Short mmCIF file of N, CA and C in Angstrom, two decimals:
data_model
loop_
_atom_site.label_atom_id
_atom_site.label_comp_id
_atom_site.label_asym_id
_atom_site.label_seq_id
_atom_site.Cartn_x
_atom_site.Cartn_y
_atom_site.Cartn_z
N MET A 1 0.83 -1.17 0.00
CA MET A 1 0.00 0.00 0.00
C MET A 1 0.87 1.24 0.00
N SER A 2 1.21 1.75 -1.10
CA SER A 2 2.08 2.91 -1.19
C SER A 2 1.25 4.18 -1.00
N ILE A 3 1.89 5.15 -0.39
CA ILE A 3 1.19 6.41 -0.21
C ILE A 3 1.78 7.48 -1.12
N ILE A 4 3.09 7.64 -1.10
CA ILE A 4 3.72 8.68 -1.89
C ILE A 4 4.81 8.04 -2.74
N ALA A 5 4.85 8.33 -4.01
CA ALA A 5 5.90 7.81 -4.89
C ALA A 5 7.19 8.56 -4.63
N ALA A 6 8.30 7.85 -4.76
CA ALA A 6 9.60 8.46 -4.54
C ALA A 6 9.89 9.50 -5.61
N ASP A 7 10.52 10.60 -5.21
CA ASP A 7 10.94 11.62 -6.17
C ASP A 7 12.17 11.12 -6.91
N PHE A 8 12.46 11.74 -8.03
CA PHE A 8 13.65 11.38 -8.79
C PHE A 8 14.88 11.98 -8.11
N GLU A 9 15.96 11.20 -8.07
CA GLU A 9 17.24 11.71 -7.61
C GLU A 9 18.11 11.88 -8.85
N LYS A 10 18.60 13.09 -9.05
CA LYS A 10 19.40 13.37 -10.25
C LYS A 10 20.88 13.11 -9.95
N THR A 11 21.54 12.43 -10.88
CA THR A 11 22.98 12.20 -10.79
C THR A 11 23.61 12.70 -12.09
N ASP A 12 24.93 12.61 -12.17
CA ASP A 12 25.62 13.01 -13.39
C ASP A 12 25.21 12.15 -14.57
N MET A 13 24.83 10.91 -14.30
CA MET A 13 24.51 9.96 -15.36
C MET A 13 23.02 9.96 -15.72
N GLY A 14 22.20 10.52 -14.88
CA GLY A 14 20.75 10.49 -15.13
C GLY A 14 20.00 10.55 -13.82
N THR A 15 18.84 9.92 -13.78
CA THR A 15 18.02 9.94 -12.57
C THR A 15 17.85 8.54 -12.01
N ILE A 16 17.63 8.49 -10.70
CA ILE A 16 17.38 7.23 -10.01
C ILE A 16 16.07 7.37 -9.26
N GLN A 17 15.19 6.42 -9.45
CA GLN A 17 13.93 6.42 -8.70
C GLN A 17 13.69 5.03 -8.16
N ILE A 18 13.42 4.94 -6.87
CA ILE A 18 13.11 3.66 -6.23
C ILE A 18 11.62 3.65 -5.98
N ALA A 19 10.94 2.68 -6.56
CA ALA A 19 9.49 2.56 -6.41
C ALA A 19 9.15 2.20 -4.96
N PRO A 20 8.07 2.75 -4.44
CA PRO A 20 7.65 2.42 -3.08
C PRO A 20 7.44 0.91 -2.88
N GLU A 21 7.04 0.21 -3.92
CA GLU A 21 6.83 -1.25 -3.81
C GLU A 21 8.13 -1.97 -3.46
N VAL A 22 9.26 -1.43 -3.92
CA VAL A 22 10.56 -2.01 -3.60
C VAL A 22 10.83 -1.89 -2.11
N ILE A 23 10.55 -0.72 -1.56
CA ILE A 23 10.74 -0.49 -0.13
C ILE A 23 9.83 -1.41 0.68
N GLU A 24 8.61 -1.61 0.20
CA GLU A 24 7.66 -2.49 0.89
C GLU A 24 8.17 -3.92 0.96
N VAL A 25 8.71 -4.42 -0.15
CA VAL A 25 9.22 -5.80 -0.18
C VAL A 25 10.44 -5.93 0.74
N ILE A 26 11.35 -4.95 0.70
CA ILE A 26 12.53 -4.98 1.57
C ILE A 26 12.09 -5.01 3.03
N ALA A 27 11.13 -4.16 3.39
CA ALA A 27 10.64 -4.10 4.77
C ALA A 27 9.97 -5.41 5.17
N GLY A 28 9.17 -5.98 4.28
CA GLY A 28 8.50 -7.24 4.57
C GLY A 28 9.49 -8.38 4.79
N LEU A 29 10.50 -8.47 3.94
CA LEU A 29 11.53 -9.50 4.11
C LEU A 29 12.30 -9.31 5.41
N ALA A 30 12.66 -8.08 5.71
CA ALA A 30 13.39 -7.78 6.94
C ALA A 30 12.56 -8.13 8.17
N ALA A 31 11.25 -7.90 8.10
CA ALA A 31 10.38 -8.19 9.25
C ALA A 31 10.25 -9.69 9.51
N ILE A 32 10.06 -10.48 8.45
CA ILE A 32 9.86 -11.92 8.69
C ILE A 32 11.15 -12.65 9.02
N GLU A 33 12.30 -12.00 8.83
CA GLU A 33 13.58 -12.59 9.23
C GLU A 33 13.71 -12.66 10.75
N VAL A 34 12.96 -11.84 11.46
CA VAL A 34 13.08 -11.74 12.91
C VAL A 34 12.43 -12.96 13.57
N LYS A 35 13.19 -13.60 14.47
CA LYS A 35 12.68 -14.76 15.19
C LYS A 35 11.48 -14.35 16.04
N GLY A 36 10.41 -15.12 15.95
CA GLY A 36 9.19 -14.83 16.69
C GLY A 36 8.09 -14.23 15.85
N VAL A 37 8.41 -13.87 14.60
CA VAL A 37 7.40 -13.35 13.69
C VAL A 37 6.78 -14.52 12.95
N ALA A 38 5.47 -14.71 13.12
CA ALA A 38 4.77 -15.81 12.45
C ALA A 38 4.44 -15.46 11.01
N GLY A 39 4.24 -14.19 10.71
CA GLY A 39 3.91 -13.78 9.35
C GLY A 39 3.50 -12.33 9.31
N MET A 40 3.21 -11.89 8.11
CA MET A 40 2.75 -10.52 7.90
C MET A 40 1.23 -10.52 8.01
N SER A 41 0.70 -9.42 8.49
CA SER A 41 -0.74 -9.30 8.61
C SER A 41 -1.28 -8.62 7.37
N GLY A 42 -2.44 -9.11 6.89
CA GLY A 42 -2.97 -8.65 5.62
C GLY A 42 -3.59 -7.28 5.58
N GLY A 43 -4.04 -6.73 6.68
CA GLY A 43 -4.73 -5.47 6.52
C GLY A 43 -4.64 -4.55 7.69
N PHE A 44 -4.50 -3.27 7.39
CA PHE A 44 -4.58 -2.24 8.41
C PHE A 44 -6.03 -1.85 8.62
N ALA A 45 -6.78 -1.81 7.54
CA ALA A 45 -8.17 -1.34 7.59
C ALA A 45 -9.11 -2.49 7.88
N GLY A 46 -10.12 -2.22 8.63
CA GLY A 46 -11.17 -3.19 8.86
C GLY A 46 -10.82 -4.31 9.81
N GLY A 47 -9.61 -4.32 10.34
CA GLY A 47 -9.24 -5.36 11.28
C GLY A 47 -9.12 -6.73 10.65
N ILE A 48 -9.03 -6.81 9.34
CA ILE A 48 -8.90 -8.10 8.67
C ILE A 48 -7.45 -8.56 8.81
N VAL A 49 -7.26 -9.71 9.42
CA VAL A 49 -5.92 -10.22 9.63
C VAL A 49 -5.84 -11.59 9.00
N GLU A 50 -4.82 -11.77 8.17
CA GLU A 50 -4.62 -13.08 7.57
C GLU A 50 -3.14 -13.35 7.49
N LEU A 51 -2.77 -14.61 7.64
CA LEU A 51 -1.38 -15.00 7.54
C LEU A 51 -1.01 -15.06 6.07
N LEU A 52 0.01 -14.31 5.70
CA LEU A 52 0.39 -14.22 4.29
C LEU A 52 1.73 -14.90 4.05
N GLY A 53 1.88 -15.48 2.89
CA GLY A 53 3.12 -16.14 2.53
C GLY A 53 4.12 -15.18 1.92
N ARG A 54 5.24 -15.72 1.46
CA ARG A 54 6.31 -14.92 0.90
C ARG A 54 5.89 -14.13 -0.34
N LYS A 55 4.92 -14.63 -1.10
CA LYS A 55 4.50 -13.94 -2.31
C LYS A 55 3.88 -12.59 -2.01
N ASN A 56 3.34 -12.42 -0.82
CA ASN A 56 2.61 -11.20 -0.47
C ASN A 56 3.33 -10.40 0.60
N LEU A 57 4.66 -10.32 0.51
CA LEU A 57 5.41 -9.63 1.56
C LEU A 57 5.10 -8.15 1.65
N SER A 58 4.68 -7.55 0.56
CA SER A 58 4.38 -6.13 0.64
C SER A 58 3.02 -5.88 1.28
N LYS A 59 2.19 -6.91 1.41
CA LYS A 59 0.94 -6.76 2.14
C LYS A 59 1.30 -6.63 3.61
N GLY A 60 0.62 -5.74 4.29
CA GLY A 60 0.94 -5.53 5.70
C GLY A 60 2.08 -4.54 5.88
N VAL A 61 2.55 -3.95 4.79
CA VAL A 61 3.60 -2.93 4.86
C VAL A 61 3.09 -1.68 4.15
N LYS A 62 3.22 -0.56 4.81
CA LYS A 62 2.81 0.72 4.23
C LYS A 62 4.02 1.65 4.33
N VAL A 63 4.35 2.32 3.23
CA VAL A 63 5.52 3.20 3.24
C VAL A 63 5.16 4.59 2.73
N GLU A 64 5.92 5.55 3.20
CA GLU A 64 5.92 6.89 2.64
C GLU A 64 7.36 7.16 2.25
N VAL A 65 7.58 7.47 0.99
CA VAL A 65 8.93 7.63 0.48
C VAL A 65 9.09 9.02 -0.11
N GLY A 66 10.14 9.70 0.32
CA GLY A 66 10.50 10.98 -0.26
C GLY A 66 11.78 10.83 -1.05
N GLN A 67 12.41 11.93 -1.34
CA GLN A 67 13.65 11.88 -2.13
C GLN A 67 14.80 11.31 -1.31
N ARG A 68 14.83 11.59 -0.02
CA ARG A 68 15.94 11.13 0.82
C ARG A 68 15.52 10.33 2.04
N GLU A 69 14.23 10.29 2.34
CA GLU A 69 13.77 9.65 3.57
C GLU A 69 12.60 8.72 3.30
N ALA A 70 12.41 7.79 4.24
CA ALA A 70 11.27 6.87 4.18
C ALA A 70 10.73 6.64 5.58
N ALA A 71 9.43 6.44 5.66
CA ALA A 71 8.76 6.05 6.90
C ALA A 71 7.99 4.77 6.60
N VAL A 72 8.01 3.83 7.54
CA VAL A 72 7.46 2.50 7.29
C VAL A 72 6.52 2.09 8.42
N ASP A 73 5.39 1.48 8.04
CA ASP A 73 4.49 0.82 8.98
C ASP A 73 4.46 -0.65 8.61
N VAL A 74 4.73 -1.52 9.58
CA VAL A 74 4.75 -2.96 9.36
C VAL A 74 3.71 -3.59 10.27
N SER A 75 2.86 -4.43 9.70
CA SER A 75 1.82 -5.10 10.46
C SER A 75 2.12 -6.59 10.48
N ILE A 76 2.26 -7.15 11.68
CA ILE A 76 2.72 -8.54 11.80
C ILE A 76 1.83 -9.38 12.71
N ILE A 77 2.11 -10.68 12.67
CA ILE A 77 1.53 -11.66 13.58
C ILE A 77 2.70 -12.30 14.32
N VAL A 78 2.65 -12.32 15.65
CA VAL A 78 3.74 -12.90 16.43
C VAL A 78 3.41 -14.32 16.84
N GLU A 79 4.46 -15.10 17.06
CA GLU A 79 4.28 -16.46 17.57
C GLU A 79 4.08 -16.39 19.08
N TYR A 80 3.15 -17.16 19.58
CA TYR A 80 2.85 -17.18 21.01
C TYR A 80 4.10 -17.57 21.80
N GLY A 81 4.29 -16.93 22.94
CA GLY A 81 5.39 -17.26 23.84
C GLY A 81 6.60 -16.36 23.70
N ASN A 82 6.58 -15.45 22.76
CA ASN A 82 7.70 -14.53 22.56
C ASN A 82 7.38 -13.17 23.18
N ARG A 83 8.44 -12.45 23.56
CA ARG A 83 8.26 -11.12 24.13
C ARG A 83 8.03 -10.11 23.01
N ILE A 84 6.84 -9.58 22.96
CA ILE A 84 6.44 -8.67 21.88
C ILE A 84 7.33 -7.42 21.81
N PRO A 85 7.65 -6.74 22.93
CA PRO A 85 8.51 -5.56 22.82
C PRO A 85 9.89 -5.86 22.21
N GLU A 86 10.46 -7.02 22.54
CA GLU A 86 11.75 -7.39 21.98
C GLU A 86 11.65 -7.67 20.47
N ILE A 87 10.59 -8.36 20.07
CA ILE A 87 10.38 -8.64 18.64
C ILE A 87 10.18 -7.34 17.88
N ALA A 88 9.36 -6.45 18.42
CA ALA A 88 9.09 -5.18 17.74
C ALA A 88 10.36 -4.35 17.59
N SER A 89 11.19 -4.30 18.63
CA SER A 89 12.45 -3.56 18.56
C SER A 89 13.39 -4.15 17.52
N GLU A 90 13.47 -5.48 17.47
CA GLU A 90 14.32 -6.13 16.49
C GLU A 90 13.81 -5.89 15.06
N ILE A 91 12.50 -5.89 14.88
CA ILE A 91 11.93 -5.58 13.56
C ILE A 91 12.31 -4.16 13.16
N GLN A 92 12.18 -3.21 14.08
CA GLN A 92 12.53 -1.82 13.78
C GLN A 92 13.99 -1.71 13.34
N ARG A 93 14.90 -2.36 14.09
CA ARG A 93 16.32 -2.31 13.73
C ARG A 93 16.58 -2.96 12.38
N ASN A 94 16.00 -4.14 12.16
CA ASN A 94 16.26 -4.89 10.93
C ASN A 94 15.68 -4.20 9.70
N VAL A 95 14.47 -3.66 9.82
CA VAL A 95 13.84 -2.96 8.69
C VAL A 95 14.64 -1.70 8.35
N LYS A 96 14.99 -0.93 9.37
CA LYS A 96 15.77 0.30 9.15
C LYS A 96 17.11 -0.02 8.49
N ARG A 97 17.83 -0.99 9.03
CA ARG A 97 19.14 -1.37 8.51
C ARG A 97 19.04 -1.84 7.06
N SER A 98 18.07 -2.69 6.76
CA SER A 98 17.92 -3.25 5.42
C SER A 98 17.60 -2.18 4.39
N ILE A 99 16.64 -1.31 4.70
CA ILE A 99 16.24 -0.27 3.75
C ILE A 99 17.39 0.71 3.53
N GLU A 100 18.04 1.14 4.61
CA GLU A 100 19.13 2.10 4.46
C GLU A 100 20.31 1.50 3.69
N MET A 101 20.62 0.24 3.95
CA MET A 101 21.74 -0.40 3.28
C MET A 101 21.45 -0.59 1.78
N MET A 102 20.24 -1.01 1.45
CA MET A 102 19.92 -1.34 0.06
C MET A 102 19.57 -0.12 -0.79
N THR A 103 19.01 0.92 -0.18
CA THR A 103 18.51 2.03 -0.98
C THR A 103 19.26 3.35 -0.77
N GLY A 104 19.92 3.49 0.37
CA GLY A 104 20.56 4.76 0.68
C GLY A 104 19.61 5.78 1.27
N LEU A 105 18.33 5.44 1.37
CA LEU A 105 17.36 6.34 1.99
C LEU A 105 17.54 6.32 3.50
N HIS A 106 17.26 7.44 4.15
CA HIS A 106 17.29 7.51 5.61
C HIS A 106 15.89 7.15 6.12
N VAL A 107 15.80 6.15 6.97
CA VAL A 107 14.51 5.73 7.52
C VAL A 107 14.26 6.53 8.79
N VAL A 108 13.22 7.36 8.75
CA VAL A 108 12.92 8.24 9.88
C VAL A 108 12.07 7.56 10.95
N GLU A 109 11.28 6.57 10.57
CA GLU A 109 10.51 5.81 11.57
C GLU A 109 10.07 4.47 11.01
N VAL A 110 10.00 3.51 11.93
CA VAL A 110 9.45 2.18 11.62
C VAL A 110 8.44 1.89 12.71
N ASN A 111 7.16 1.89 12.35
CA ASN A 111 6.09 1.59 13.30
C ASN A 111 5.68 0.14 13.13
N VAL A 112 5.63 -0.58 14.24
CA VAL A 112 5.27 -2.00 14.21
C VAL A 112 3.89 -2.17 14.83
N HIS A 113 2.99 -2.78 14.06
CA HIS A 113 1.63 -3.03 14.52
C HIS A 113 1.47 -4.54 14.67
N ILE A 114 1.12 -4.99 15.87
CA ILE A 114 0.90 -6.42 16.11
C ILE A 114 -0.60 -6.65 16.00
N HIS A 115 -1.00 -7.46 15.02
CA HIS A 115 -2.41 -7.69 14.76
C HIS A 115 -2.94 -9.00 15.32
N ASP A 116 -2.04 -9.93 15.65
CA ASP A 116 -2.53 -11.22 16.13
C ASP A 116 -1.39 -12.00 16.75
N VAL A 117 -1.76 -13.06 17.46
CA VAL A 117 -0.80 -14.01 18.03
C VAL A 117 -1.11 -15.37 17.42
N HIS A 118 -0.08 -16.02 16.92
CA HIS A 118 -0.23 -17.33 16.27
C HIS A 118 0.15 -18.42 17.26
N PHE A 119 -0.75 -19.38 17.42
CA PHE A 119 -0.49 -20.51 18.29
C PHE A 119 -0.08 -21.69 17.45
N LYS A 120 1.02 -22.35 17.84
CA LYS A 120 1.44 -23.53 17.11
C LYS A 120 0.48 -24.67 17.45
N ALA A 121 0.16 -25.47 16.44
CA ALA A 121 -0.74 -26.60 16.65
C ALA A 121 -0.02 -27.67 17.48
N VAL A 122 -0.71 -28.18 18.46
CA VAL A 122 -0.15 -29.24 19.30
C VAL A 122 -0.58 -30.57 18.70
N ASP A 123 0.42 -31.41 18.44
CA ASP A 123 0.10 -32.72 17.89
C ASP A 123 -0.47 -33.61 18.99
N LYS A 124 -1.67 -34.11 18.75
CA LYS A 124 -2.31 -35.01 19.70
C LYS A 124 -2.35 -36.40 19.08
N PRO A 125 -2.17 -37.41 19.91
CA PRO A 125 -2.29 -38.75 19.35
C PRO A 125 -3.71 -38.96 18.85
N GLU A 126 -3.81 -39.56 17.71
CA GLU A 126 -5.14 -39.75 17.14
C GLU A 126 -5.92 -40.78 17.94
N GLU A 127 -7.09 -40.38 18.33
CA GLU A 127 -7.97 -41.27 19.07
C GLU A 127 -9.12 -41.64 18.17
N GLU A 128 -9.59 -42.83 18.35
CA GLU A 128 -10.73 -43.25 17.56
C GLU A 128 -11.96 -42.55 18.09
N GLU A 129 -12.71 -41.96 17.19
CA GLU A 129 -13.93 -41.29 17.61
C GLU A 129 -14.99 -42.29 18.02
N HIS A 130 -15.11 -43.36 17.27
CA HIS A 130 -16.09 -44.39 17.56
C HIS A 130 -15.36 -45.73 17.59
N PRO A 131 -15.01 -46.17 18.79
CA PRO A 131 -14.30 -47.46 18.83
C PRO A 131 -15.21 -48.58 18.30
N ASN A 132 -14.57 -49.53 17.67
CA ASN A 132 -15.34 -50.67 17.14
C ASN A 132 -15.93 -51.45 18.29
N ARG A 133 -17.22 -51.67 18.25
CA ARG A 133 -17.87 -52.45 19.31
C ARG A 133 -17.84 -53.92 18.98
N VAL A 134 -17.74 -54.24 17.72
CA VAL A 134 -17.76 -55.64 17.31
C VAL A 134 -16.50 -55.93 16.52
N LYS A 135 -15.88 -57.07 16.84
CA LYS A 135 -14.69 -57.46 16.10
C LYS A 135 -15.00 -58.54 15.12
#
């Protein structure tokens, strides 16, 4: 969900423009690299939350990109049992580092929105629902 398209940066050789979608994918990849992140959340609006795969990394990421700066909102689902403040801080560091390293843009803020907690399925031994009464 891009808000503002990046301005052109002029160089001696021509212009460079980084599409907001590129920033979204970088931020999404950086967020799911963090241990404890179960996935990206599908929506900011309407409270619709869905676990998204790698194909939809830009879903759950909203960016504002200027000529030299970027601001990022990342919406995630955490795995149950992890400390949310620690995960959020690590996401902020990883997203900022990745975007700045790959694009040269200065990241002014990374807001992390936790939309859900994912519980791992517990494997239970299969029990017969209806035991055979007659052999």
